[in-house]
Amino acid sequence: MKAPSITAQIIELTTLLKLSGIRASFQEALTLAAAQELGHDAYLLSLLKKEADARHEKRKQSRLRLAGFPYHKYVEDLDGRALPSDARKKLPVLRTLDFVHTGQNVILAGNPGTGKTHLAIGLGIAACWADYKVLFTTVPTLITQLQESRSAHRLRAYQNKFEKYDLVICDEFGYISFDKAGAELLFTHLSLRAGRKATIITTNLAFDRWQELFGDPVLTAALVDRLTHKAYCVNMTGDSYRLKETEAWLRSGQDDAMAKP
């Protein structure tokens, strides 16, 4: 029986060892090494770099999938001219993701349609690409999951998982009020991250109206104090970003129609 070729054995072993980067590139790298007269060590190094790059890309895609973004929006796609002035001023600092590294919070507060969720998702995706572990959730969904975990006696496990995210994005804070039990659960879990891990909150309510959600002035004051300590508070009050995009889209459609013979 004829023995398998060296190429076949390499493919078999890299499959067995889950070295997909090497499996996909070893033949091309061999041709390049021969053309450049590279030694065995340089060839091996190039293969290891290919494997490392492939694993990093897989991990990045996994981070994106597990983060739970409702859709993909990128910071690069934001029209800075359409953002509120405070967001334009602070965006360059936020894009560095230093706030994730240092465990600082970001509060994006302003009226609906000004780009809060787009900015939050864009920063979250950038964090995934930078190999941070990210979770996107709406506040109503988070409270529901916390209540379900408590009912199933899995609250401690959920809490441990929640604390390990490098960045948690809590969207739609203020759109729906919640009961006292929900408020306490939310307070506890957000407080656990304060000063240790980063959290982005988007809200259409000013801080002085958060009591409308929690119903408890003491609890509200304590949460605001913990969330805003050394945080980036971005004033997102301004003209509707979505309305401007819609108007631009409509103008583009009209221009295209007029250009047709």
mmCIF file of C-alpha atoms in Angstrom:
data_model
loop_
_atom_site.group_PDB
_atom_site.id
_atom_site.type_symbol
_atom_site.label_atom_id
_atom_site.label_comp_id
_atom_site.label_asym_id
_atom_site.label_seq_id
_atom_site.Cartn_x
_atom_site.Cartn_y
_atom_site.Cartn_z
ATOM 1 C CA MET A 1 0.000 0.000 0.000
ATOM 2 C CA LYS A 2 1.390 3.360 -1.050
ATOM 3 C CA ALA A 3 2.215 5.658 1.842
ATOM 4 C CA PRO A 4 0.400 9.014 1.950
ATOM 5 C CA SER A 5 2.317 11.925 0.473
ATOM 6 C CA ILE A 6 4.010 14.423 2.747
ATOM 7 C CA THR A 7 1.395 17.010 1.769
ATOM 8 C CA ALA A 8 -1.418 14.649 2.672
ATOM 9 C CA GLN A 9 0.211 13.867 6.026
ATOM 10 C CA ILE A 10 0.633 17.573 6.793
ATOM 11 C CA ILE A 11 -3.037 18.197 6.004
ATOM 12 C CA GLU A 12 -4.073 15.235 8.156
ATOM 13 C CA LEU A 13 -1.927 16.237 11.130
ATOM 14 C CA THR A 14 -2.811 19.944 11.000
ATOM 15 C CA THR A 15 -6.470 18.914 10.899
ATOM 16 C CA LEU A 16 -5.975 16.614 13.880
ATOM 17 C CA LEU A 17 -4.108 19.307 15.823
ATOM 18 C CA LYS A 18 -6.569 22.025 14.719
ATOM 19 C CA LEU A 19 -3.853 24.122 13.077
ATOM 20 C CA SER A 20 -6.098 25.604 10.418
ATOM 21 C CA GLY A 21 -3.825 28.588 9.753
ATOM 22 C CA ILE A 22 -0.883 26.354 8.915
ATOM 23 C CA ARG A 23 -3.041 23.954 6.908
ATOM 24 C CA ALA A 24 -4.354 26.778 4.750
ATOM 25 C CA SER A 25 -1.006 28.443 4.104
ATOM 26 C CA PHE A 26 1.861 25.918 4.291
ATOM 27 C CA GLN A 27 2.049 25.277 0.538
ATOM 28 C CA GLU A 28 1.986 28.964 -0.402
ATOM 29 C CA ALA A 29 4.534 29.691 2.353
ATOM 30 C CA LEU A 30 6.770 26.890 1.060
ATOM 31 C CA THR A 31 6.736 28.338 -2.458
ATOM 32 C CA LEU A 32 7.545 31.785 -1.087
ATOM 33 C CA ALA A 33 10.328 30.405 1.122
ATOM 34 C CA ALA A 34 11.910 28.649 -1.849
ATOM 35 C CA ALA A 35 11.691 31.792 -3.988
ATOM 36 C CA GLN A 36 13.304 33.898 -1.269
ATOM 37 C CA GLU A 37 15.756 31.168 -0.266
ATOM 38 C CA LEU A 38 14.575 31.246 3.329
ATOM 39 C CA GLY A 39 15.945 28.784 5.857
ATOM 40 C CA HIS A 40 13.876 26.219 7.726
ATOM 41 C CA ASP A 41 13.611 28.411 10.794
ATOM 42 C CA ALA A 42 12.273 31.376 8.800
ATOM 43 C CA TYR A 43 9.781 29.082 7.056
ATOM 44 C CA LEU A 44 8.615 27.690 10.394
ATOM 45 C CA LEU A 45 8.292 31.206 11.797
ATOM 46 C CA SER A 46 6.148 32.293 8.854
ATOM 47 C CA LEU A 47 3.847 29.304 9.416
ATOM 48 C CA LEU A 48 3.503 30.061 13.117
ATOM 49 C CA LYS A 49 2.648 33.677 12.323
ATOM 50 C CA LYS A 50 -0.040 32.499 9.897
ATOM 51 C CA GLU A 51 -1.483 30.234 12.580
ATOM 52 C CA ALA A 52 -1.442 33.039 15.158
ATOM 53 C CA ASP A 53 -3.185 35.400 12.718
ATOM 54 C CA ALA A 54 -5.835 32.788 11.902
ATOM 55 C CA ARG A 55 -6.538 32.143 15.572
ATOM 56 C CA HIS A 56 -6.766 35.851 16.312
ATOM 57 C CA GLU A 57 -9.271 36.286 13.474
ATOM 58 C CA LYS A 58 -11.351 33.347 14.729
ATOM 59 C CA ARG A 59 -11.299 34.729 18.262
ATOM 60 C CA LYS A 60 -12.345 38.158 16.982
ATOM 61 C CA GLN A 61 -15.275 36.695 15.064
ATOM 62 C CA SER A 62 -16.255 34.652 18.115
ATOM 63 C CA ARG A 63 -16.170 37.763 20.305
ATOM 64 C CA LEU A 64 -18.446 39.561 17.851
ATOM 65 C CA ARG A 65 -20.908 36.672 17.722
ATOM 66 C CA LEU A 66 -21.073 36.182 21.479
ATOM 67 C CA ALA A 67 -21.431 39.921 22.192
ATOM 68 C CA GLY A 68 -25.011 39.821 20.920
ATOM 69 C CA PHE A 69 -25.054 43.019 18.893
ATOM 70 C CA PRO A 70 -28.489 43.527 17.267
ATOM 71 C CA TYR A 71 -26.703 44.768 14.137
ATOM 72 C CA HIS A 72 -23.235 45.956 13.205
ATOM 73 C CA LYS A 73 -22.547 49.669 13.244
ATOM 74 C CA TYR A 74 -19.046 51.076 13.099
ATOM 75 C CA VAL A 75 -17.548 54.206 14.600
ATOM 76 C CA GLU A 76 -15.961 54.954 11.221
ATOM 77 C CA ASP A 77 -19.438 55.223 9.668
ATOM 78 C CA LEU A 78 -20.542 57.990 12.028
ATOM 79 C CA ASP A 79 -20.774 61.413 10.452
ATOM 80 C CA GLY A 80 -18.955 63.452 13.073
ATOM 81 C CA ARG A 81 -20.519 66.658 11.790
ATOM 82 C CA ALA A 82 -23.986 65.308 12.641
ATOM 83 C CA LEU A 83 -23.097 64.291 16.193
ATOM 84 C CA PRO A 84 -23.767 66.554 19.184
ATOM 85 C CA SER A 85 -20.797 68.788 19.960
ATOM 86 C CA ASP A 86 -19.875 67.012 23.200
ATOM 87 C CA ALA A 87 -19.750 63.663 21.369
ATOM 88 C CA ARG A 88 -17.519 65.137 18.651
ATOM 89 C CA LYS A 89 -15.155 66.420 21.312
ATOM 90 C CA LYS A 90 -14.912 63.172 23.276
ATOM 91 C CA LEU A 91 -15.044 60.663 20.417
ATOM 92 C CA PRO A 92 -11.262 60.672 19.721
ATOM 93 C CA VAL A 93 -10.578 59.723 23.351
ATOM 94 C CA LEU A 94 -13.278 57.040 23.422
ATOM 95 C CA ARG A 95 -11.972 55.477 20.198
ATOM 96 C CA THR A 96 -8.662 54.683 21.897
ATOM 97 C CA LEU A 97 -10.602 52.241 24.157
ATOM 98 C CA ASP A 98 -8.520 53.341 27.124
ATOM 99 C CA PHE A 99 -11.752 53.451 29.127
ATOM 100 C CA VAL A 100 -12.116 49.684 28.659
ATOM 101 C CA HIS A 101 -8.549 49.052 29.768
ATOM 102 C CA THR A 102 -8.963 51.213 32.876
ATOM 103 C CA GLY A 103 -12.484 50.006 33.705
ATOM 104 C CA GLN A 104 -14.172 53.390 33.322
ATOM 105 C CA ASN A 105 -17.818 53.875 32.411
ATOM 106 C CA VAL A 106 -19.311 55.835 29.527
ATOM 107 C CA ILE A 107 -22.758 57.441 29.881
ATOM 108 C CA LEU A 108 -24.337 58.508 26.585
ATOM 109 C CA ALA A 109 -27.320 60.666 27.577
ATOM 110 C CA GLY A 110 -29.606 62.602 25.274
ATOM 111 C CA ASN A 111 -32.802 62.690 23.294
ATOM 112 C CA PRO A 112 -33.693 59.818 20.923
ATOM 113 C CA GLY A 113 -32.121 59.558 17.487
ATOM 114 C CA THR A 114 -28.818 61.327 18.181
ATOM 115 C CA GLY A 115 -26.525 58.341 17.588
ATOM 116 C CA LYS A 116 -26.223 56.910 21.114
ATOM 117 C CA THR A 117 -26.774 53.267 20.188
ATOM 118 C CA HIS A 118 -24.719 53.547 16.991
ATOM 119 C CA LEU A 119 -21.807 54.974 18.956
ATOM 120 C CA ALA A 120 -22.137 52.365 21.712
ATOM 121 C CA ILE A 121 -22.207 49.468 19.227
ATOM 122 C CA GLY A 122 -19.315 50.958 17.267
ATOM 123 C CA LEU A 123 -17.178 51.162 20.401
ATOM 124 C CA GLY A 124 -18.268 47.645 21.371
ATOM 125 C CA ILE A 125 -17.245 46.195 18.003
ATOM 126 C CA ALA A 126 -13.910 47.998 18.191
ATOM 127 C CA ALA A 127 -13.411 46.454 21.646
ATOM 128 C CA CYS A 128 -14.133 42.971 20.219
ATOM 129 C CA TRP A 129 -11.517 43.562 17.530
ATOM 130 C CA ALA A 130 -9.093 44.575 20.264
ATOM 131 C CA ASP A 131 -9.725 41.170 21.911
ATOM 132 C CA TYR A 132 -11.914 42.396 24.757
ATOM 133 C CA LYS A 133 -14.889 40.352 25.927
ATOM 134 C CA VAL A 134 -18.069 42.366 25.283
ATOM 135 C CA LEU A 135 -21.785 41.997 26.025
ATOM 136 C CA PHE A 136 -24.538 44.053 24.436
ATOM 137 C CA THR A 137 -27.966 44.071 26.093
ATOM 138 C CA THR A 138 -30.918 46.337 26.590
ATOM 139 C CA VAL A 139 -31.780 47.218 30.170
ATOM 140 C CA PRO A 140 -35.246 45.567 29.989
ATOM 141 C CA THR A 141 -33.649 42.353 28.646
ATOM 142 C CA LEU A 142 -30.976 42.417 31.326
ATOM 143 C CA ILE A 143 -33.526 42.778 34.124
ATOM 144 C CA THR A 144 -35.601 39.938 32.676
ATOM 145 C CA GLN A 145 -32.539 37.678 32.540
ATOM 146 C CA LEU A 146 -31.601 38.576 36.104
ATOM 147 C CA GLN A 147 -35.097 37.807 37.361
ATOM 148 C CA GLU A 148 -35.198 34.514 35.470
ATOM 149 C CA SER A 149 -31.778 33.553 36.844
ATOM 150 C CA ARG A 150 -32.922 34.296 40.375
ATOM 151 C CA SER A 151 -36.090 32.224 39.914
ATOM 152 C CA ALA A 152 -33.996 29.322 38.605
ATOM 153 C CA HIS A 153 -31.478 29.701 41.464
ATOM 154 C CA ARG A 154 -28.740 30.574 38.960
ATOM 155 C CA LEU A 155 -28.234 34.191 39.945
ATOM 156 C CA ARG A 156 -24.733 33.621 41.365
ATOM 157 C CA ALA A 157 -23.599 31.933 38.144
ATOM 158 C CA TYR A 158 -25.040 34.786 36.070
ATOM 159 C CA GLN A 159 -23.369 37.313 38.334
ATOM 160 C CA ASN A 160 -19.969 35.646 37.947
ATOM 161 C CA LYS A 161 -20.351 35.643 34.160
ATOM 162 C CA PHE A 162 -21.539 39.263 34.120
ATOM 163 C CA GLU A 163 -18.514 40.437 36.114
ATOM 164 C CA LYS A 164 -16.044 38.879 33.673
ATOM 165 C CA TYR A 165 -17.033 40.948 30.651
ATOM 166 C CA ASP A 166 -14.462 43.636 29.897
ATOM 167 C CA LEU A 167 -17.249 45.827 28.526
ATOM 168 C CA VAL A 168 -21.011 45.653 29.029
ATOM 169 C CA ILE A 169 -23.263 47.883 26.910
ATOM 170 C CA CYS A 170 -26.660 48.588 28.509
ATOM 171 C CA ASP A 171 -28.875 50.155 25.890
ATOM 172 C CA GLU A 172 -32.292 51.803 26.305
ATOM 173 C CA PHE A 173 -31.904 52.821 29.946
ATOM 174 C CA GLY A 174 -35.023 54.847 30.676
ATOM 175 C CA TYR A 175 -37.380 53.614 27.990
ATOM 176 C CA ILE A 176 -39.233 51.244 30.335
ATOM 177 C CA SER A 177 -39.653 51.564 34.110
ATOM 178 C CA PHE A 178 -39.194 48.556 36.385
ATOM 179 C CA ASP A 179 -40.354 47.362 39.775
ATOM 180 C CA LYS A 180 -38.422 47.538 43.043
ATOM 181 C CA ALA A 181 -37.040 44.004 42.721
ATOM 182 C CA GLY A 182 -35.815 44.695 39.192
ATOM 183 C CA ALA A 183 -34.269 47.980 40.299
ATOM 184 C CA GLU A 184 -32.364 46.285 43.106
ATOM 185 C CA LEU A 185 -31.056 43.548 40.808
ATOM 186 C CA LEU A 186 -29.886 46.097 38.260
ATOM 187 C CA PHE A 187 -28.262 48.219 40.962
ATOM 188 C CA THR A 188 -26.412 45.224 42.420
ATOM 189 C CA HIS A 189 -25.013 43.978 39.135
ATOM 190 C CA LEU A 190 -23.971 47.359 37.765
ATOM 191 C CA SER A 191 -22.418 48.259 41.109
ATOM 192 C CA LEU A 192 -20.315 45.091 41.056
ATOM 193 C CA ARG A 193 -18.580 46.348 37.918
ATOM 194 C CA ALA A 194 -18.066 49.926 39.103
ATOM 195 C CA GLY A 195 -14.411 50.868 39.250
ATOM 196 C CA ARG A 196 -13.323 47.469 37.910
ATOM 197 C CA LYS A 197 -14.855 46.829 34.494
ATOM 198 C CA ALA A 198 -16.228 49.217 31.876
ATOM 199 C CA THR A 199 -19.926 49.759 31.211
ATOM 200 C CA ILE A 200 -21.559 51.884 28.511
ATOM 201 C CA ILE A 201 -25.076 53.107 29.245
ATOM 202 C CA THR A 202 -27.296 54.838 26.714
ATOM 203 C CA THR A 203 -30.196 56.785 28.153
ATOM 204 C CA ASN A 204 -32.722 59.392 27.090
ATOM 205 C CA LEU A 205 -33.130 60.597 30.685
ATOM 206 C CA ALA A 206 -31.044 63.132 32.573
ATOM 207 C CA PHE A 207 -29.661 61.894 35.894
ATOM 208 C CA ASP A 208 -32.204 63.902 37.869
ATOM 209 C CA ARG A 209 -34.956 61.817 36.265
ATOM 210 C CA TRP A 210 -33.495 58.377 37.017
ATOM 211 C CA GLN A 211 -35.584 58.269 40.193
ATOM 212 C CA GLU A 212 -38.605 57.851 37.925
ATOM 213 C CA LEU A 213 -37.218 54.434 37.018
ATOM 214 C CA PHE A 214 -35.994 53.261 40.401
ATOM 215 C CA GLY A 215 -38.633 54.874 42.577
ATOM 216 C CA ASP A 216 -36.126 55.044 45.443
ATOM 217 C CA PRO A 217 -34.117 58.276 45.825
ATOM 218 C CA VAL A 218 -31.423 56.619 47.960
ATOM 219 C CA LEU A 219 -30.909 53.767 45.505
ATOM 220 C CA THR A 220 -30.916 56.182 42.582
ATOM 221 C CA ALA A 221 -28.343 58.491 44.182
ATOM 222 C CA ALA A 222 -26.078 55.554 45.023
ATOM 223 C CA LEU A 223 -26.209 54.139 41.485
ATOM 224 C CA VAL A 224 -25.616 57.510 39.820
ATOM 225 C CA ASP A 225 -22.666 58.106 42.145
ATOM 226 C CA ARG A 226 -21.055 54.754 41.328
ATOM 227 C CA LEU A 227 -21.696 54.838 37.593
ATOM 228 C CA THR A 228 -20.458 58.394 37.080
ATOM 229 C CA HIS A 229 -17.330 58.161 39.252
ATOM 230 C CA LYS A 230 -14.417 58.875 36.874
ATOM 231 C CA ALA A 231 -16.781 58.176 33.969
ATOM 232 C CA TYR A 232 -17.056 59.804 30.558
ATOM 233 C CA CYS A 233 -20.440 61.516 30.590
ATOM 234 C CA VAL A 234 -21.295 62.467 27.007
ATOM 235 C CA ASN A 235 -24.102 64.923 26.339
ATOM 236 C CA MET A 236 -25.890 63.468 23.296
ATOM 237 C CA THR A 237 -28.679 66.045 23.225
ATOM 238 C CA GLY A 238 -29.110 67.451 19.747
ATOM 239 C CA ASP A 239 -30.865 67.102 16.428
ATOM 240 C CA SER A 240 -31.910 63.601 15.424
ATOM 241 C CA TYR A 241 -29.027 61.795 13.719
ATOM 242 C CA ARG A 242 -31.470 59.298 12.211
ATOM 243 C CA LEU A 243 -33.602 62.112 10.795
ATOM 244 C CA LYS A 244 -30.541 63.630 9.141
ATOM 245 C CA GLU A 245 -29.631 60.229 7.644
ATOM 246 C CA THR A 246 -33.188 59.807 6.354
ATOM 247 C CA GLU A 247 -33.200 63.281 4.810
ATOM 248 C CA ALA A 248 -29.836 62.577 3.134
ATOM 249 C CA TRP A 249 -31.157 59.266 1.826
ATOM 250 C CA LEU A 250 -34.276 60.946 0.441
ATOM 251 C CA ARG A 251 -32.192 63.664 -1.228
ATOM 252 C CA SER A 252 -29.971 60.999 -2.765
ATOM 253 C CA GLY A 253 -33.022 59.221 -4.159
ATOM 254 C CA GLN A 254 -34.362 62.446 -5.636
ATOM 255 C CA ASP A 255 -30.991 63.237 -7.215
ATOM 256 C CA ASP A 256 -30.843 59.771 -8.771
ATOM 257 C CA ALA A 257 -34.363 60.159 -10.139
ATOM 258 C CA MET A 258 -33.542 63.533 -11.671
ATOM 259 C CA ALA A 259 -30.374 62.157 -13.239
ATOM 260 C CA LYS A 260 -32.278 59.484 -15.163
ATOM 261 C CA PRO A 261 -33.126 60.391 -18.770
#
